[in-house]
Amino acid sequence: MSGAGEIPRTQPNVLWSAVPDGTAAVQGCGGYHGRYLIIDLTRGAVQVCTLGQEELRRVVGGAGLGVYLLLRHNPPDVDPLASDSCLVIAFSPLVGSPFTTTAKFAIAAKSPLTERCCDSLCSSAFALAGKRTGFDALVIKGVADQPCVLVVSDREVHALAAPELWGTTVSACDRHLAARYPGREWVTIGPAGERLVRFATIQHDGRHAGRGGLGAVMGSKRLKAVVVSGNCFTRIAEPESAGRLARELAARSLGPATAKYRLLGTVANVAFLRRVGALPERNFRSAGVEPLEHFSGEDLLGEQRVARKSCAACTIGCEHRFRTAGGEARVEYETIYALAAACGRQDLDEVLEAARLCDELGLDTISTGVTIGFALECVERGWLRLPEMAGHVRGALPGWVEAIGLKMGDLGELLGEGVRRLAARLGPEAENIAPHVKGLELPGYEPRAMPMMGLGLAVTARGADHNRTSGYEVDLSPGHDRLAPGFEQVAALVEQENRAALMDSLILCKFLRRALTDFYADCAAMLRTVTGWDVTSGELREVAERVVTLRRLFNTREGADCSEDTLPDRFFREPLSGGPAAGAVLDRSRFYRLRAHYYALRGWSPDGLVRLDTLQRLSLLPFAEAVGAVCTRAQ
Amino acid sequence: MEVEKDCFTCPRQAVSDVNGNGRDQTVIRAGVTVEFFGVVRLVAGRRRLDVKPGSLGDVLRQVVEQCPTLAPAYLTSTGRPNQCQVVLNGLLVTDDLSRRVSEGESVLLTTLDLGG
Ligand code: SF4
């Protein structure tokens, strides 16, 4: 692969530097600095802005804070890859606290893949070091005049020319930065981000803010890496209570509620979801039919696993690494779904090597695999001419991944745009089977076998997004007909979505959720001990609703309407062939009835716009008016 | 951060036994097939088990008798699901222990944590 070699050590070349003007940090509560930093790469300037307690309390942090700042600073209708487009890195009050799984940060931007709201999470020491810069968030805008590294500390911000890093893979870039910045932390992009692949990731320590193409936003700014460090610690309001609570939670995190993640990782889903007919295969042509048992976590564990890793400050440790032809790779359920099942590939070595390449190039494994799977079906049907994809060549998958990540040839250029844009070039027949929602490629849950997951994927702001909906929890709950859900299940879906929004804002890892005995009360107790606020369960329910609503407001401001809240036509027309859910197909009128109920429960109008009374109830009306996100038709 | 040990350990050897040579094959040929997935498979130490038809409660009681390591984390000693998901024939998610499970039907068991 080009660009993978060692980098010559050169003297850093400072493009500009600036000292953030000190402003008083938030007074009277723990967990926050009460300020964020705007960095303009075009002008080489920085600006410190304050965050009041009241506004922080409304959105908490992480995804909530990221989307809030995005609405405030991202100009409406801006091209996500244009200079004015903003990239927000948001920390949260629990970062640096004693609570397990809280070393996380959110990155938010308008997605180049969906042109809608995108917030993506990533983990580990970058969150800890980033928050110690003394800011609750960094808002990066503008474009550097050459490839650069942005260095943010608690004293100074500067940009360094980094032509020698441009073109490097993620691990080569990591090695270089480790030598240059010992003791600091960074996020980077790979070659895919530099080449503006629309589903490029942003990476830190092997973890990726994966969905929606935020790596391309960073690449469009000629920003290869953001390096952070500092010594600004935030206060914990009630340290003894926080410590006691943290010890209890850590103990619970080691029990059976999280054993799956520790022992097997998310690849544990492969065999089970396949067996219940929910693992989509060959571009959603079947589910639970192909012989994919050998990709199951249970089987991989005995044969290929080489290590288990953990994010910083986590007692669970869910990252399982497997041996591949070119080294080792992090493998998740979604990796196997996208690169094996969705592409109809059976060869384990080929799939694991493709997974490794996705991480090295900085590609979202879901979008990469699903786009390849879609292209394969289009080639098979004669709608797309890509000779290198004809005939299912054994061992070809890593080469296709590399072509996408480096945007090489027709294959790289076409597939690097994602499923929706590729389908638009191929015509309506291809669009009917293109597996995306709002432009985001579908994750590994077959909507015909999991209709509530399907509804969740249809309505979430980011597009087909399993991490924001968790609708599978509803589908696989007892007491209803899984293939014919009703209004009760819609209410459960809303609740799952709210919980996810709260966890993404605090931020707590979702893999901890079963270890929380009383979800909102446990979350409130954590936030209370860190901030000192008298926060209640009810208040946090409202925060969760507010975060979901903010994402919706962003999309509405960008011109989104309810026509986007749907699923590919295939799911309403083609019954599943084979597997336990054979014959299942989505009923269009039932789907739209359930969607209407979802809108009503959210306080949105029948055409999916946030109603003014909902904005008032969530104390969002003045903000929504100020950022131009109120739709007057929403009555 | 490398994780060295797990306090809820399943030895690697046990894993290869479970997935390996088929020593845990069918005990009773005609009956209800119970299939184990994920951590439940690791803890049960087998991929599948055939038991006699009866109510779902009867089936799960037979499971815990033959796989006592599943209690108490995943099934109680009397066979009640605990942190455990029960699916009939790959389709019906149920917690109705009185439901009849007939010959030829299958019962899938896995943990509740489905996220990924
Ligand atoms: S459970 Fe996994 S993803 Fe979550 S914090 Fe721990 S290691 Fe990171």
Tab-separated table of N, CA and C in Angstrom, chain B:
chain	number	residue	atom	x	y	z
B	1	MET	N	-4.673	-0.154	26.124
B	1	MET	CA	-4.397	-0.891	27.365
B	1	MET	C	-4.633	-2.392	27.129
B	2	GLU	N	-3.649	-3.198	27.375
B	2	GLU	CA	-3.813	-4.649	27.213
B	2	GLU	C	-4.531	-5.206	28.436
B	3	VAL	N	-5.475	-6.076	28.225
B	3	VAL	CA	-6.162	-6.699	29.351
B	3	VAL	C	-5.598	-8.095	29.519
B	4	GLU	N	-5.087	-8.360	30.669
B	4	GLU	CA	-4.414	-9.640	30.883
B	4	GLU	C	-5.397	-10.729	31.278
B	5	LYS	N	-6.210	-10.424	32.278
B	5	LYS	CA	-7.047	-11.467	32.843
B	5	LYS	C	-8.479	-10.994	32.918
B	6	ASP	N	-9.368	-11.900	33.019
B	6	ASP	CA	-10.756	-11.563	33.181
B	6	ASP	C	-11.264	-12.226	34.440
B	7	CYS	N	-12.072	-11.505	35.187
B	7	CYS	CA	-12.527	-12.108	36.427
B	7	CYS	C	-13.737	-13.008	36.170
B	8	PHE	N	-14.139	-13.099	34.926
B	8	PHE	CA	-15.265	-13.974	34.596
B	8	PHE	C	-14.773	-14.871	33.481
B	9	THR	N	-13.733	-15.616	33.805
B	9	THR	CA	-12.934	-16.233	32.760
B	9	THR	C	-13.535	-17.504	32.203
B	10	CYS	N	-13.380	-17.652	30.912
B	10	CYS	CA	-13.658	-18.933	30.286
B	10	CYS	C	-12.349	-19.410	29.678
B	11	PRO	N	-11.758	-20.473	30.162
B	11	PRO	CA	-10.455	-20.873	29.676
B	11	PRO	C	-10.490	-21.157	28.179
B	12	ARG	N	-9.412	-20.785	27.513
B	12	ARG	CA	-9.323	-20.965	26.057
B	12	ARG	C	-9.530	-22.435	25.690
B	13	GLN	N	-9.024	-23.335	26.515
B	13	GLN	CA	-9.165	-24.747	26.220
B	13	GLN	C	-10.646	-25.136	26.141
B	14	ALA	N	-11.397	-24.602	27.100
B	14	ALA	CA	-12.828	-24.913	27.106
B	14	ALA	C	-13.485	-24.428	25.832
B	15	VAL	N	-13.028	-23.274	25.337
B	15	VAL	CA	-13.603	-22.731	24.112
B	15	VAL	C	-13.371	-23.685	22.953
B	16	SER	N	-12.145	-24.159	22.831
B	16	SER	CA	-11.888	-25.038	21.690
B	16	SER	C	-12.642	-26.352	21.853
B	17	ASP	N	-12.840	-26.785	23.093
B	17	ASP	CA	-13.639	-27.997	23.295
B	17	ASP	C	-15.084	-27.780	22.827
B	18	VAL	N	-15.624	-26.618	23.213
B	18	VAL	CA	-17.016	-26.334	22.869
B	18	VAL	C	-17.201	-26.289	21.361
B	19	ASN	N	-16.252	-25.672	20.698
B	19	ASN	CA	-16.403	-25.472	19.268
B	19	ASN	C	-15.771	-26.579	18.434
B	20	GLY	N	-15.092	-27.467	19.100
B	20	GLY	CA	-14.207	-28.351	18.379
B	20	GLY	C	-14.777	-29.650	17.870
B	21	ASN	N	-14.670	-30.691	18.623
B	21	ASN	CA	-14.729	-32.027	18.043
B	21	ASN	C	-16.086	-32.717	18.153
B	22	GLY	N	-17.078	-31.967	18.507
B	22	GLY	CA	-18.398	-32.568	18.493
B	22	GLY	C	-18.669	-33.513	19.648
B	23	ARG	N	-17.869	-33.416	20.710
B	23	ARG	CA	-18.094	-34.342	21.822
B	23	ARG	C	-19.398	-34.027	22.570
B	24	ASP	N	-19.928	-32.803	22.338
B	24	ASP	CA	-21.176	-32.441	22.993
B	24	ASP	C	-22.376	-32.660	22.069
B	25	GLN	N	-22.282	-33.611	21.219
B	25	GLN	CA	-23.373	-33.856	20.281
B	25	GLN	C	-24.609	-34.395	20.997
B	26	THR	N	-25.638	-34.571	20.235
B	26	THR	CA	-26.959	-34.930	20.720
B	26	THR	C	-26.943	-36.017	21.797
B	27	VAL	N	-27.681	-35.744	22.870
B	27	VAL	CA	-27.792	-36.728	23.948
B	27	VAL	C	-29.028	-37.601	23.705
B	28	ILE	N	-30.142	-36.950	23.451
B	28	ILE	CA	-31.365	-37.694	23.127
B	28	ILE	C	-31.732	-37.307	21.700
B	29	ARG	N	-31.816	-38.242	20.798
B	29	ARG	CA	-31.957	-37.906	19.372
B	29	ARG	C	-33.290	-37.241	19.039
B	30	ALA	N	-34.376	-37.814	19.487
B	30	ALA	CA	-35.682	-37.239	19.167
B	30	ALA	C	-36.105	-36.353	20.330
B	31	GLY	N	-36.419	-35.095	20.053
B	31	GLY	CA	-36.848	-34.224	21.148
B	31	GLY	C	-36.742	-32.775	20.754
B	32	VAL	N	-36.529	-31.943	21.754
B	32	VAL	CA	-36.387	-30.507	21.543
B	32	VAL	C	-34.891	-30.193	21.521
B	33	THR	N	-34.471	-29.411	20.534
B	33	THR	CA	-33.050	-29.044	20.473
B	33	THR	C	-32.850	-27.693	21.130
B	34	VAL	N	-31.960	-27.659	22.084
B	34	VAL	CA	-31.590	-26.383	22.713
B	34	VAL	C	-30.244	-25.970	22.127
B	35	GLU	N	-30.182	-24.755	21.595
B	35	GLU	CA	-28.930	-24.260	21.001
B	35	GLU	C	-28.405	-23.111	21.861
B	36	PHE	N	-27.119	-23.156	22.130
B	36	PHE	CA	-26.501	-22.149	22.993
B	36	PHE	C	-25.662	-21.186	22.157
B	37	PHE	N	-25.725	-19.910	22.507
B	37	PHE	CA	-24.982	-18.889	21.755
B	37	PHE	C	-24.199	-17.980	22.703
B	38	GLY	N	-23.093	-17.469	22.176
B	38	GLY	CA	-22.314	-16.465	22.907
B	38	GLY	C	-21.796	-16.991	24.227
B	39	VAL	N	-21.860	-16.132	25.230
B	39	VAL	CA	-21.319	-16.489	26.540
B	39	VAL	C	-22.063	-17.687	27.124
B	40	VAL	N	-23.346	-17.794	26.826
B	40	VAL	CA	-24.112	-18.942	27.332
B	40	VAL	C	-23.498	-20.243	26.791
B	41	ARG	N	-23.042	-20.222	25.554
B	41	ARG	CA	-22.386	-21.405	24.993
B	41	ARG	C	-21.071	-21.692	25.741
B	42	LEU	N	-20.331	-20.637	25.995
B	42	LEU	CA	-19.052	-20.835	26.688
B	42	LEU	C	-19.275	-21.387	28.094
B	43	VAL	N	-20.260	-20.832	28.775
B	43	VAL	CA	-20.492	-21.250	30.161
B	43	VAL	C	-21.121	-22.645	30.201
B	44	ALA	N	-22.022	-22.921	29.263
B	44	ALA	CA	-22.643	-24.261	29.229
B	44	ALA	C	-21.626	-25.318	28.809
B	45	GLY	N	-20.619	-24.877	28.055
B	45	GLY	CA	-19.594	-25.821	27.609
B	45	GLY	C	-20.059	-26.698	26.460
B	46	ARG	N	-21.074	-26.262	25.748
B	46	ARG	CA	-21.562	-27.037	24.605
B	46	ARG	C	-22.325	-26.136	23.640
B	47	ARG	N	-22.429	-26.626	22.437
B	47	ARG	CA	-23.121	-25.905	21.375
B	47	ARG	C	-24.619	-26.172	21.412
B	48	ARG	N	-24.998	-27.410	21.713
B	48	ARG	CA	-26.408	-27.785	21.668
B	48	ARG	C	-26.672	-28.945	22.604
B	49	LEU	N	-27.961	-29.168	22.845
B	49	LEU	CA	-28.367	-30.223	23.757
B	49	LEU	C	-29.778	-30.631	23.349
B	50	ASP	N	-30.055	-31.921	23.315
B	50	ASP	CA	-31.421	-32.347	23.021
B	50	ASP	C	-32.102	-32.776	24.316
B	51	VAL	N	-33.300	-32.260	24.527
B	51	VAL	CA	-34.046	-32.590	25.748
B	51	VAL	C	-35.460	-33.050	25.364
B	52	LYS	N	-36.201	-33.475	26.409
B	52	LYS	CA	-37.558	-33.978	26.137
B	52	LYS	C	-38.539	-32.823	25.955
B	53	PRO	N	-39.559	-33.009	25.124
B	53	PRO	CA	-40.591	-31.972	24.971
B	53	PRO	C	-41.318	-31.733	26.295
B	54	GLY	N	-41.990	-30.614	26.375
B	54	GLY	CA	-42.746	-30.256	27.577
B	54	GLY	C	-43.007	-28.773	27.548
B	55	SER	N	-43.290	-28.204	28.700
B	55	SER	CA	-43.433	-26.746	28.733
B	55	SER	C	-42.042	-26.134	28.622
B	56	LEU	N	-41.993	-24.831	28.295
B	56	LEU	CA	-40.679	-24.173	28.212
B	56	LEU	C	-39.971	-24.270	29.564
B	57	GLY	N	-40.759	-24.158	30.650
B	57	GLY	CA	-40.178	-24.303	32.001
B	57	GLY	C	-39.522	-25.670	32.166
B	58	ASP	N	-40.214	-26.729	31.683
B	58	ASP	CA	-39.641	-28.092	31.771
B	58	ASP	C	-38.324	-28.165	30.988
B	59	VAL	N	-38.350	-27.575	29.801
B	59	VAL	CA	-37.164	-27.622	28.931
B	59	VAL	C	-35.982	-26.954	29.631
B	60	LEU	N	-36.235	-25.756	30.182
B	60	LEU	CA	-35.129	-25.018	30.802
B	60	LEU	C	-34.642	-25.711	32.081
B	61	ARG	N	-35.571	-26.404	32.777
B	61	ARG	CA	-35.152	-27.181	33.966
B	61	ARG	C	-34.181	-28.284	33.544
B	62	GLN	N	-34.502	-28.950	32.441
B	62	GLN	CA	-33.602	-30.005	31.955
B	62	GLN	C	-32.242	-29.407	31.555
B	63	VAL	N	-32.294	-28.187	30.983
B	63	VAL	CA	-31.035	-27.544	30.581
B	63	VAL	C	-30.162	-27.300	31.796
B	64	VAL	N	-30.755	-26.730	32.834
B	64	VAL	CA	-29.921	-26.378	33.996
B	64	VAL	C	-29.454	-27.631	34.742
B	65	GLU	N	-30.239	-28.696	34.654
B	65	GLU	CA	-29.776	-29.964	35.272
B	65	GLU	C	-28.540	-30.500	34.547
B	66	GLN	N	-28.569	-30.388	33.226
B	66	GLN	CA	-27.447	-30.947	32.456
B	66	GLN	C	-26.301	-29.958	32.282
B	67	CYS	N	-26.595	-28.689	32.469
B	67	CYS	CA	-25.541	-27.656	32.358
B	67	CYS	C	-25.587	-26.805	33.637
B	68	PRO	N	-25.210	-27.366	34.765
B	68	PRO	CA	-25.367	-26.640	36.035
B	68	PRO	C	-24.551	-25.355	36.111
B	69	THR	N	-23.538	-25.209	35.261
B	69	THR	CA	-22.723	-23.978	35.302
B	69	THR	C	-23.522	-22.746	34.865
B	70	LEU	N	-24.666	-22.973	34.229
B	70	LEU	CA	-25.479	-21.817	33.805
B	70	LEU	C	-26.169	-21.134	34.984
B	71	ALA	N	-26.274	-21.835	36.109
B	71	ALA	CA	-26.905	-21.246	37.296
B	71	ALA	C	-25.801	-20.678	38.200
B	72	PRO	N	-26.031	-19.552	38.800
B	72	PRO	CA	-27.260	-18.764	38.784
B	72	PRO	C	-27.235	-17.623	37.756
B	73	ALA	N	-26.079	-17.421	37.067
B	73	ALA	CA	-25.958	-16.195	36.267
B	73	ALA	C	-26.965	-16.134	35.124
B	74	TYR	N	-27.231	-17.268	34.485
B	74	TYR	CA	-28.063	-17.220	33.268
B	74	TYR	C	-29.414	-17.917	33.412
B	75	LEU	N	-29.462	-18.948	34.219
B	75	LEU	CA	-30.734	-19.595	34.565
B	75	LEU	C	-30.706	-19.829	36.070
B	76	THR	N	-31.864	-19.723	36.709
B	76	THR	CA	-31.887	-20.076	38.133
B	76	THR	C	-31.812	-21.601	38.229
B	77	SER	N	-31.620	-22.093	39.431
B	77	SER	CA	-31.473	-23.551	39.587
B	77	SER	C	-32.762	-24.281	39.211
B	78	THR	N	-33.884	-23.530	39.156
B	78	THR	CA	-35.126	-24.166	38.713
B	78	THR	C	-35.412	-23.887	37.226
B	79	GLY	N	-34.476	-23.236	36.569
B	79	GLY	CA	-34.612	-23.050	35.123
B	79	GLY	C	-35.258	-21.756	34.692
B	80	ARG	N	-35.416	-20.804	35.599
B	80	ARG	CA	-35.960	-19.497	35.174
B	80	ARG	C	-34.867	-18.672	34.499
B	81	PRO	N	-35.159	-18.045	33.353
B	81	PRO	CA	-34.135	-17.226	32.692
B	81	PRO	C	-33.720	-16.028	33.553
B	82	ASN	N	-32.435	-15.750	33.517
B	82	ASN	CA	-31.879	-14.661	34.303
B	82	ASN	C	-30.736	-14.113	33.447
B	83	GLN	N	-30.805	-12.894	32.982
B	83	GLN	CA	-29.804	-12.368	32.033
B	83	GLN	C	-29.718	-13.274	30.796
B	84	CYS	N	-30.832	-13.876	30.441
B	84	CYS	CA	-30.800	-14.863	29.372
B	84	CYS	C	-32.000	-14.655	28.446
B	85	GLN	N	-31.734	-14.695	27.172
B	85	GLN	CA	-32.753	-14.484	26.149
B	85	GLN	C	-33.206	-15.844	25.620
B	86	VAL	N	-34.512	-16.032	25.492
B	86	VAL	CA	-35.033	-17.316	25.012
B	86	VAL	C	-35.808	-17.075	23.715
B	87	VAL	N	-35.434	-17.795	22.671
B	87	VAL	CA	-36.109	-17.647	21.368
B	87	VAL	C	-36.530	-19.028	20.878
B	88	LEU	N	-37.811	-19.159	20.530
B	88	LEU	CA	-38.314	-20.431	20.017
B	88	LEU	C	-38.225	-20.449	18.499
B	89	ASN	N	-37.650	-21.483	17.974
B	89	ASN	CA	-37.596	-21.716	16.523
B	89	ASN	C	-37.013	-20.543	15.730
B	90	GLY	N	-36.119	-19.828	16.371
B	90	GLY	CA	-35.440	-18.728	15.683
B	90	GLY	C	-36.290	-17.495	15.511
B	91	LEU	N	-37.525	-17.510	16.000
B	91	LEU	CA	-38.425	-16.401	15.695
B	91	LEU	C	-39.125	-15.796	16.907
B	92	LEU	N	-39.672	-16.644	17.751
B	92	LEU	CA	-40.519	-16.140	18.829
B	92	LEU	C	-39.713	-15.908	20.100
B	93	VAL	N	-39.595	-14.642	20.481
B	93	VAL	CA	-38.903	-14.315	21.729
B	93	VAL	C	-39.937	-14.462	22.846
B	94	THR	N	-39.630	-15.219	23.851
B	94	THR	CA	-40.654	-15.480	24.859
B	94	THR	C	-40.083	-15.599	26.258
B	95	ASP	N	-40.929	-15.258	27.233
B	95	ASP	CA	-40.594	-15.556	28.620
B	95	ASP	C	-41.754	-16.322	29.259
B	96	ASP	N	-42.613	-16.873	28.414
B	96	ASP	CA	-43.776	-17.616	28.889
B	96	ASP	C	-43.366	-19.074	29.146
B	97	LEU	N	-43.116	-19.361	30.397
B	97	LEU	CA	-42.587	-20.686	30.739
B	97	LEU	C	-43.638	-21.788	30.606
B	98	SER	N	-44.902	-21.408	30.482
B	98	SER	CA	-45.946	-22.426	30.348
B	98	SER	C	-46.140	-22.846	28.880
B	99	ARG	N	-45.498	-22.155	27.991
B	99	ARG	CA	-45.686	-22.465	26.576
B	99	ARG	C	-45.160	-23.863	26.248
B	100	ARG	N	-45.953	-24.587	25.480
B	100	ARG	CA	-45.594	-25.964	25.105
B	100	ARG	C	-44.462	-25.939	24.056
B	101	VAL	N	-43.456	-26.729	24.249
B	101	VAL	CA	-42.387	-26.883	23.246
B	101	VAL	C	-42.425	-28.337	22.779
B	102	SER	N	-42.736	-28.526	21.528
B	102	SER	CA	-42.988	-29.873	21.006
B	102	SER	C	-41.734	-30.465	20.373
B	103	GLU	N	-41.832	-31.750	20.121
B	103	GLU	CA	-40.749	-32.458	19.443
B	103	GLU	C	-40.421	-31.772	18.106
B	104	GLY	N	-39.152	-31.622	17.812
B	104	GLY	CA	-38.743	-30.999	16.555
B	104	GLY	C	-38.550	-29.497	16.663
B	105	GLU	N	-39.043	-28.903	17.746
B	105	GLU	CA	-38.865	-27.452	17.898
B	105	GLU	C	-37.488	-27.157	18.498
B	106	SER	N	-37.057	-25.898	18.343
B	106	SER	CA	-35.754	-25.535	18.909
B	106	SER	C	-35.899	-24.361	19.871
B	107	VAL	N	-35.042	-24.360	20.870
B	107	VAL	CA	-34.994	-23.273	21.852
B	107	VAL	C	-33.582	-22.685	21.803
B	108	LEU	N	-33.485	-21.389	21.508
B	108	LEU	CA	-32.171	-20.738	21.457
B	108	LEU	C	-31.953	-19.967	22.753
B	109	LEU	N	-30.757	-20.061	23.293
B	109	LEU	CA	-30.432	-19.331	24.516
B	109	LEU	C	-29.190	-18.477	24.290
B	110	THR	N	-29.306	-17.201	24.643
B	110	THR	CA	-28.130	-16.325	24.619
B	110	THR	C	-28.287	-15.271	25.697
B	111	THR	N	-27.298	-14.402	25.830
B	111	THR	CA	-27.399	-13.371	26.859
B	111	THR	C	-28.279	-12.220	26.374
B	112	LEU	N	-28.675	-11.342	27.296
B	112	LEU	CA	-29.600	-10.264	26.945
B	112	LEU	C	-28.924	-9.101	26.217
B	113	ASP	N	-27.620	-8.989	26.359
B	113	ASP	CA	-26.915	-7.815	25.837
B	113	ASP	C	-26.684	-7.950	24.334
B	114	LEU	N	-27.577	-7.373	23.568
B	114	LEU	CA	-27.530	-7.595	22.121
B	114	LEU	C	-26.721	-6.557	21.365
B	115	GLY	N	-26.307	-5.525	22.044
B	115	GLY	CA	-25.700	-4.392	21.346
B	115	GLY	C	-24.436	-4.744	20.586
B	116	GLY	N	-24.155	-3.980	19.574
B	116	GLY	CA	-22.950	-4.224	18.815
B	116	GLY	C	-22.703	-3.117	17.831
